[in-house]
Tab-separated table of C-alpha atoms in Angstrom:
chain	number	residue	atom	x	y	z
A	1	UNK	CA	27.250	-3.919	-15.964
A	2	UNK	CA	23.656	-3.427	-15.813
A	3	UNK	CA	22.401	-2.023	-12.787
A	4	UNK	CA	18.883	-2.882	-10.605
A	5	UNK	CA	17.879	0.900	-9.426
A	6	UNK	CA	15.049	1.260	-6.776
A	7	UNK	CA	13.618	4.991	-6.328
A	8	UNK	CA	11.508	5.982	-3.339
A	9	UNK	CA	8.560	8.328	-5.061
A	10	UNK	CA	7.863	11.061	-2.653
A	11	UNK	CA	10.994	13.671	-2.301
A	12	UNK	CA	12.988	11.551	-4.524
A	13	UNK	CA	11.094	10.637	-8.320
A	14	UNK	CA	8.622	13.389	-7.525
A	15	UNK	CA	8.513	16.504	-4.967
A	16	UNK	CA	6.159	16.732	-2.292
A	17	UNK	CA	3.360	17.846	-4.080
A	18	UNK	CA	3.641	14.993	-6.623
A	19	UNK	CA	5.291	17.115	-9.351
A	20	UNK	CA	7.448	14.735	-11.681
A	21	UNK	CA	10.075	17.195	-13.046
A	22	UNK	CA	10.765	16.777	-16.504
A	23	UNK	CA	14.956	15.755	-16.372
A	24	UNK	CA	13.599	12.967	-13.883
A	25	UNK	CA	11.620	11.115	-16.593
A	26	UNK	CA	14.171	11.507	-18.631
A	27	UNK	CA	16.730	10.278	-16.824
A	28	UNK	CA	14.241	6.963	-15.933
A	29	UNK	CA	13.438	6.722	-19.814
A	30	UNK	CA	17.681	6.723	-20.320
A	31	UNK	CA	18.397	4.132	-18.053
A	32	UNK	CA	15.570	1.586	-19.131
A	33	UNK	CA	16.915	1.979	-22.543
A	34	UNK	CA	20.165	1.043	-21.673
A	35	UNK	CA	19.223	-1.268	-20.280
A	36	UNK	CA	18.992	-1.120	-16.554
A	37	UNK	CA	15.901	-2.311	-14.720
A	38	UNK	CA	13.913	0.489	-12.787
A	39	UNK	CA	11.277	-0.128	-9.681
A	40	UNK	CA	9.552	2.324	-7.856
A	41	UNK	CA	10.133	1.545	-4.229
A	42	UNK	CA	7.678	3.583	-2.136
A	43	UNK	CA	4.788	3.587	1.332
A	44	UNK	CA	2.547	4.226	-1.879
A	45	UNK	CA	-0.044	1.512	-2.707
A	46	UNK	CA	-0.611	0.985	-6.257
A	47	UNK	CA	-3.691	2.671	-6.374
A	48	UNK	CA	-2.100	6.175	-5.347
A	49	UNK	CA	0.334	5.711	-8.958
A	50	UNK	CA	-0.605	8.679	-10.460
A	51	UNK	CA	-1.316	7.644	-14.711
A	52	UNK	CA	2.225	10.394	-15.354
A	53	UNK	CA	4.048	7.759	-12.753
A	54	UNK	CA	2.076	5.020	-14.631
A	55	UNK	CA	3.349	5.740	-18.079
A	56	UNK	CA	7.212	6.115	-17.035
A	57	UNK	CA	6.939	2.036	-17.470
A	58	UNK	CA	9.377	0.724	-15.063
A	59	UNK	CA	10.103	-2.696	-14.406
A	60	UNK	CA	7.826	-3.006	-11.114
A	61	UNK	CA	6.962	-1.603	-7.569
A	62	UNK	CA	7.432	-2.592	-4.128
A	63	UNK	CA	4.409	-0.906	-2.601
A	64	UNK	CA	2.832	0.039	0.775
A	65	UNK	CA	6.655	-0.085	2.173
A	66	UNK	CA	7.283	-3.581	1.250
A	67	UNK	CA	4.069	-5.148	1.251
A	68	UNK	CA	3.595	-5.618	-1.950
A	69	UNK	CA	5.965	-6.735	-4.593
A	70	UNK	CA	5.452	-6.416	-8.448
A	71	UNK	CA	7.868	-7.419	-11.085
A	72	UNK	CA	6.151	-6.956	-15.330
A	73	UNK	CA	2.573	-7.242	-14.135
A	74	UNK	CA	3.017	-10.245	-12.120
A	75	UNK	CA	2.281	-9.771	-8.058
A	76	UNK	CA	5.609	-11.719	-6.211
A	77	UNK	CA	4.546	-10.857	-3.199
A	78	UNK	CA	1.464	-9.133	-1.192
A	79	UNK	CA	1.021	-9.128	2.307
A	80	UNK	CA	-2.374	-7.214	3.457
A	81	UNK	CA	-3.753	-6.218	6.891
A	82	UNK	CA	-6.145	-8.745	7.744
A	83	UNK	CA	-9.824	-7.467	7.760
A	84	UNK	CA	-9.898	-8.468	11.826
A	85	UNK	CA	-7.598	-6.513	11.990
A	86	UNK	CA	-8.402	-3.421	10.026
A	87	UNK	CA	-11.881	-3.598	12.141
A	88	UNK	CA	-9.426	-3.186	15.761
A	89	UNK	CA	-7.784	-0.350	13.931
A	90	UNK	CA	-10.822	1.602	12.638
A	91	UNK	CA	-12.676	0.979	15.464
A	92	UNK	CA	-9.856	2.210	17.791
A	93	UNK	CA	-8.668	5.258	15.727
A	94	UNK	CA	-12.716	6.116	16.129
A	95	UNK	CA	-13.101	5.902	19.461
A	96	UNK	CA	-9.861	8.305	20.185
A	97	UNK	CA	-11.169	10.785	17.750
A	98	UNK	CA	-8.892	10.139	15.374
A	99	UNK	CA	-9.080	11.002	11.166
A	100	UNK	CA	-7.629	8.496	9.292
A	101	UNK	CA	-7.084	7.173	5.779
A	102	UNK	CA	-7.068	3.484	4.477
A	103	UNK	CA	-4.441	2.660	1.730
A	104	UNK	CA	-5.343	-0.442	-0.627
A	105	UNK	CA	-4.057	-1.285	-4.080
A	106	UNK	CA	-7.977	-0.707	-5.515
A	107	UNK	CA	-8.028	3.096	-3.559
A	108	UNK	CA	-7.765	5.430	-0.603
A	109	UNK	CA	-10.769	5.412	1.938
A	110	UNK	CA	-10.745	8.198	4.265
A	111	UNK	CA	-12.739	8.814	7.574
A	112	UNK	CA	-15.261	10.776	7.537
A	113	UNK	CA	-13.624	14.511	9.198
A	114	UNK	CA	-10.185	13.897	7.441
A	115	UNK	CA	-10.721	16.168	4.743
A	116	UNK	CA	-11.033	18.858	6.626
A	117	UNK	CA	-8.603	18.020	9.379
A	118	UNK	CA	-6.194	16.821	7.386
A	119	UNK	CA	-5.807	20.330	5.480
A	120	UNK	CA	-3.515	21.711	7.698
A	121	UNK	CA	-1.871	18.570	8.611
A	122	UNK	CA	-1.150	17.974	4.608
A	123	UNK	CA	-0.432	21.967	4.860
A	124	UNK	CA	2.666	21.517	7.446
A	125	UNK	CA	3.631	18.767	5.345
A	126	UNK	CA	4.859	20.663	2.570
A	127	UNK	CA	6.016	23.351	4.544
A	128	UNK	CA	8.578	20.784	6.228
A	129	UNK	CA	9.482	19.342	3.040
A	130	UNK	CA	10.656	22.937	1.509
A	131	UNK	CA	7.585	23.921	-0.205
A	132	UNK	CA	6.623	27.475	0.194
A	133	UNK	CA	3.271	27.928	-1.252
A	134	UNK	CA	1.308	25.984	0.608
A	135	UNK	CA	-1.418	27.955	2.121
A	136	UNK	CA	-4.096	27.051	-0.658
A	137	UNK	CA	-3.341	23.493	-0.872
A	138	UNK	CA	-5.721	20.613	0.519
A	139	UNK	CA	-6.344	17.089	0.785
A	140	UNK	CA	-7.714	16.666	-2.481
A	141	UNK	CA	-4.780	18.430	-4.182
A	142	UNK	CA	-2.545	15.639	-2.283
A	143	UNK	CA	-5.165	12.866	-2.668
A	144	UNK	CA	-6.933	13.390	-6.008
A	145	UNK	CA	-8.380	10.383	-6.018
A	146	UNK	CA	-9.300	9.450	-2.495
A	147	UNK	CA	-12.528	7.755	-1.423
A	148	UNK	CA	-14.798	9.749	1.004
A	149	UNK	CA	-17.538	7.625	2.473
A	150	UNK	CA	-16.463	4.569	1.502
A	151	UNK	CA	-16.878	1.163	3.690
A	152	UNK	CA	-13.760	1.867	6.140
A	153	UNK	CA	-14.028	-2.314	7.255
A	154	UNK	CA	-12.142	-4.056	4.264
A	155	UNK	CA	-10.089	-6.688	4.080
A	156	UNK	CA	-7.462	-5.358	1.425
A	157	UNK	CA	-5.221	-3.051	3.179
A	158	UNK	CA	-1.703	-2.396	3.027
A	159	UNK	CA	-1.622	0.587	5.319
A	160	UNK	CA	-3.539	2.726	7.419
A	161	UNK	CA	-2.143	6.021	7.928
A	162	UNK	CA	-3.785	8.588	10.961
A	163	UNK	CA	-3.202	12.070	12.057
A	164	UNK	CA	-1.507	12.337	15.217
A	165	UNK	CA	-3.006	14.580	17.502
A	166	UNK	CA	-0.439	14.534	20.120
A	167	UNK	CA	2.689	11.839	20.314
A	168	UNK	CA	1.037	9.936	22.627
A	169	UNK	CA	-1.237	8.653	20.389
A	170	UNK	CA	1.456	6.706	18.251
A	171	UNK	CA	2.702	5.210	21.333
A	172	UNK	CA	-0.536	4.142	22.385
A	173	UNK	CA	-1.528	2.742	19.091
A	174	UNK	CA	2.237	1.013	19.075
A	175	UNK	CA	0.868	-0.931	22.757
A	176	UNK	CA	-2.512	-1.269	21.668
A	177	UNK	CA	-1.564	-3.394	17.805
A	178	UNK	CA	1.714	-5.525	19.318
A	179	UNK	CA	0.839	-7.518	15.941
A	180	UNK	CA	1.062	-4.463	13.427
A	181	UNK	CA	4.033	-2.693	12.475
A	182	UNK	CA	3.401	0.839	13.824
A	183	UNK	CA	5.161	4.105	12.455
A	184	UNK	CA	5.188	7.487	12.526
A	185	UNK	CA	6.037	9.483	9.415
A	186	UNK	CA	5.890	13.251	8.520
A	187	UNK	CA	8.336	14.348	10.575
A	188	UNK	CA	11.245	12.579	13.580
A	189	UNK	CA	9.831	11.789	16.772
A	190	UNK	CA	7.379	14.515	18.748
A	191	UNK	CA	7.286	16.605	15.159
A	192	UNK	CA	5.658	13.775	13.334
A	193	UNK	CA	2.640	14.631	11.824
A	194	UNK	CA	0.911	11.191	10.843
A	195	UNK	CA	1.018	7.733	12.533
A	196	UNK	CA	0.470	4.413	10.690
A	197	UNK	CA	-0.130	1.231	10.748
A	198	UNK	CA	1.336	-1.854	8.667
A	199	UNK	CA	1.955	-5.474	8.316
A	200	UNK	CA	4.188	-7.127	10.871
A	201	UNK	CA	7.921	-7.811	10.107
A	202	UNK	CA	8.268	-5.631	6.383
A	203	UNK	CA	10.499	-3.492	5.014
A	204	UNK	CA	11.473	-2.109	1.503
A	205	UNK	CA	14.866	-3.893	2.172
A	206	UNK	CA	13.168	-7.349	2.899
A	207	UNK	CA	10.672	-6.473	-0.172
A	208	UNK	CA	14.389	-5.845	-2.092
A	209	UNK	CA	15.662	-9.103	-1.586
A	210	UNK	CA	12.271	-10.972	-2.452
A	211	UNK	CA	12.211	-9.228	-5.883
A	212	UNK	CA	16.216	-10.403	-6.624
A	213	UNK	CA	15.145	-13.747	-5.693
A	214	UNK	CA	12.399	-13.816	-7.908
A	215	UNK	CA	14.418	-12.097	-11.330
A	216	UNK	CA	18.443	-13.888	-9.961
A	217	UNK	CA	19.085	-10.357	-9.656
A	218	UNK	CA	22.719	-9.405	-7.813
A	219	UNK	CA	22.767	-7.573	-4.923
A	220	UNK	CA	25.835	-5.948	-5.957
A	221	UNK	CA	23.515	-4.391	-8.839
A	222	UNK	CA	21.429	-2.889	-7.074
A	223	UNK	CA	21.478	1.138	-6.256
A	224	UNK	CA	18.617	2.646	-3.718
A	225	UNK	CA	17.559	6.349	-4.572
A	226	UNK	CA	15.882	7.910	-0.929
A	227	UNK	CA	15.452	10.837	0.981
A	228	UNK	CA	13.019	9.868	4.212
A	229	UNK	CA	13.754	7.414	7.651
A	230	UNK	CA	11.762	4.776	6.314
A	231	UNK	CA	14.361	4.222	3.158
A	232	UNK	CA	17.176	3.589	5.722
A	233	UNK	CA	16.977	0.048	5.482
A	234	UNK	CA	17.096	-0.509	1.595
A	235	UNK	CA	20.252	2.621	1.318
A	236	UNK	CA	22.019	0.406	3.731
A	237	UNK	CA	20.652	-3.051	2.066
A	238	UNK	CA	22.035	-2.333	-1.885
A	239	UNK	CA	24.963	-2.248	-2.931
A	240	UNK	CA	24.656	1.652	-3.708
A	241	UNK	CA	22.589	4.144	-1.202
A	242	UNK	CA	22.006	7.612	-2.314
A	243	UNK	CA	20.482	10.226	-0.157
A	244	UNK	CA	18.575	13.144	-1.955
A	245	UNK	CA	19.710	16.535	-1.339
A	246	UNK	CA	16.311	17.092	0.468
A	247	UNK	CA	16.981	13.951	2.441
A	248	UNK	CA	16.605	14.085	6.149
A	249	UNK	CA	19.861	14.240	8.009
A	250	UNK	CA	19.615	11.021	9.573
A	251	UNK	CA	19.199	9.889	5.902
A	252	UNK	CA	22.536	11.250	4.228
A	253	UNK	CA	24.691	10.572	7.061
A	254	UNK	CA	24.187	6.686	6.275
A	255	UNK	CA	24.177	7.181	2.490
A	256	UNK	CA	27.209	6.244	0.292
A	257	UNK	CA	26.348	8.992	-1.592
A	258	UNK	CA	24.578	12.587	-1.904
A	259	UNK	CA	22.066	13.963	-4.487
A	260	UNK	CA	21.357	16.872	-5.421
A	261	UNK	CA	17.810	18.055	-4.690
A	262	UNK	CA	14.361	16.630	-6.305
A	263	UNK	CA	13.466	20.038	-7.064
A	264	UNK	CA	16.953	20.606	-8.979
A	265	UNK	CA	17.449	18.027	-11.358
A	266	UNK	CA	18.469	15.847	-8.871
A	267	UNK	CA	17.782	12.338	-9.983
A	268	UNK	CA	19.062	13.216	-13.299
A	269	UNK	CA	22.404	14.378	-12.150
A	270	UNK	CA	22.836	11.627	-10.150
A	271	UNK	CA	21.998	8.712	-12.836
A	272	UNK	CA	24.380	10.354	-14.824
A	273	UNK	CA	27.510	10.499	-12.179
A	274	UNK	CA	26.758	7.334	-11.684
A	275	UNK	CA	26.956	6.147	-15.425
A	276	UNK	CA	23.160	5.086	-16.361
A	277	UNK	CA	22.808	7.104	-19.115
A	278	UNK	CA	25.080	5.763	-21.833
């Protein structure tokens, strides 16, 4: 039976530095020749596809956490901020003192200070996520090909994502947009590190279920690689949830099953348990 796999990217196709290891291509490449349809399921816009991620070829992408839906080139679904709205948030996150970053499918637009005070931020970051060396890295190492000084009003946004200075701030921002979907991410509660902001009423599960509409996929196909809070939804939606080693806690205890890590040939492993690869 062929299968319908969706991977998250960050901590689960690549590691948190954007590193795709080697056995996790391969294991991608395997299953797509066997058949089985692959889609990148990820808070990622399409712009921030590295050309590595690019070239793996998969069947589609569900983007800026089920925003946007893409199945062989052709755009099922895309829900954007509305350009009102992105003025309220930019205008807002200003005022507080806040450095932010705009995610669209044609770029990343940052704020004007977020270089700089996101180093540290993206710093911590890595740190949490089991990366050691981390001292030298910075925003641009994360964000290669972010926009600095770019026109922050637009009108094609998936997500806006902001540094939290405090918690307070993400439950202020959660009062202040009642008709945005506001998040935290980075980190559970008072240890998140960044706040964001996204379309009302989405989720990579509801994104899930548009795309196997769209192809007459099965829902008992369907397997959901994942390793952060935000996948919970589409682990508990498919048929199949798997939890990355690295996963959060919250994460594996609502998995069917356990990875190994992304960092030890987890993916790979785990396509292969699971009979993808011949």
């Amino acid at each position: 039976m062929k299968k319908i796999i969706f991977l998250d990217i960050d901590g689960t196709l690549v590691d948190y530095e954007g590193k795709l290891p080697d056995s996790a291509r391969e294991a991608v490449q395997a299953a797509q020749k066997n058949g089985h349809k692959i889609y990148m399921c990820t808070g990622r816009s399409k712009a921030e596809l590295s050309l590595e991620l690019l070239e793996l070829g998969v069947n589609g992408m569900i983007g800026g956490n089920g925003s946007y839906v893409e199945n062989d080139g052709e755009v099922i679904l895309h829900q954007m901020i509305s350009a009102e709205q992105t003025k309220r948030i930019v205008d807002w996150l200003k005022d507080r003192g806040l450095e932010f970053y705009l995610e669209s499918n044609h770029g990343l637009f940052a704020s004007e200070n977020f270089e700089i005070a996101g180093e540290p931020v993206v710093q911590e970051y890595c740190r949490r996520k089991g990366q050691t060396e981390t001292v030298n890295i910075a925003v641009r190492d994360i964000f290669p090909d972010m926009t600095f000084g770019g026109d922050l009003y637009r009108s094609d946004l998936n997500k806006v994502s902001f540094i939290l200075n405090t918690y307070q701030d993400y439950l202020d921002a959660k009062a202040e947009f009642p008709d945005l979907n506001v998040g935290t991410w980075g980190g559970a509660s008072e240890k998140a590190l960044f706040g964001d902001f996204g379309v009302k009423d989405i989720s990579k599960a509801g994104a899930i279920q548009v795309l196997l509409n769209n192809i007459g996929g099965k829902l008992e196909d369907t397997i959901a690689f994942g390793d952060a809070r935000i996948d919970i939804p589409m682990l508990e939606y498919c048929a199949i949830g798997v939890a990355m080693g690295n996963a959060q806690e919250e994460v594996k205890l609502i998995a069917d099953r356990i990875a190994g890590d992304v960092n030890e040939d987890g993916l790979f492993h785990e396509f292969e348990k699971l009979g993808l690869l011949n």
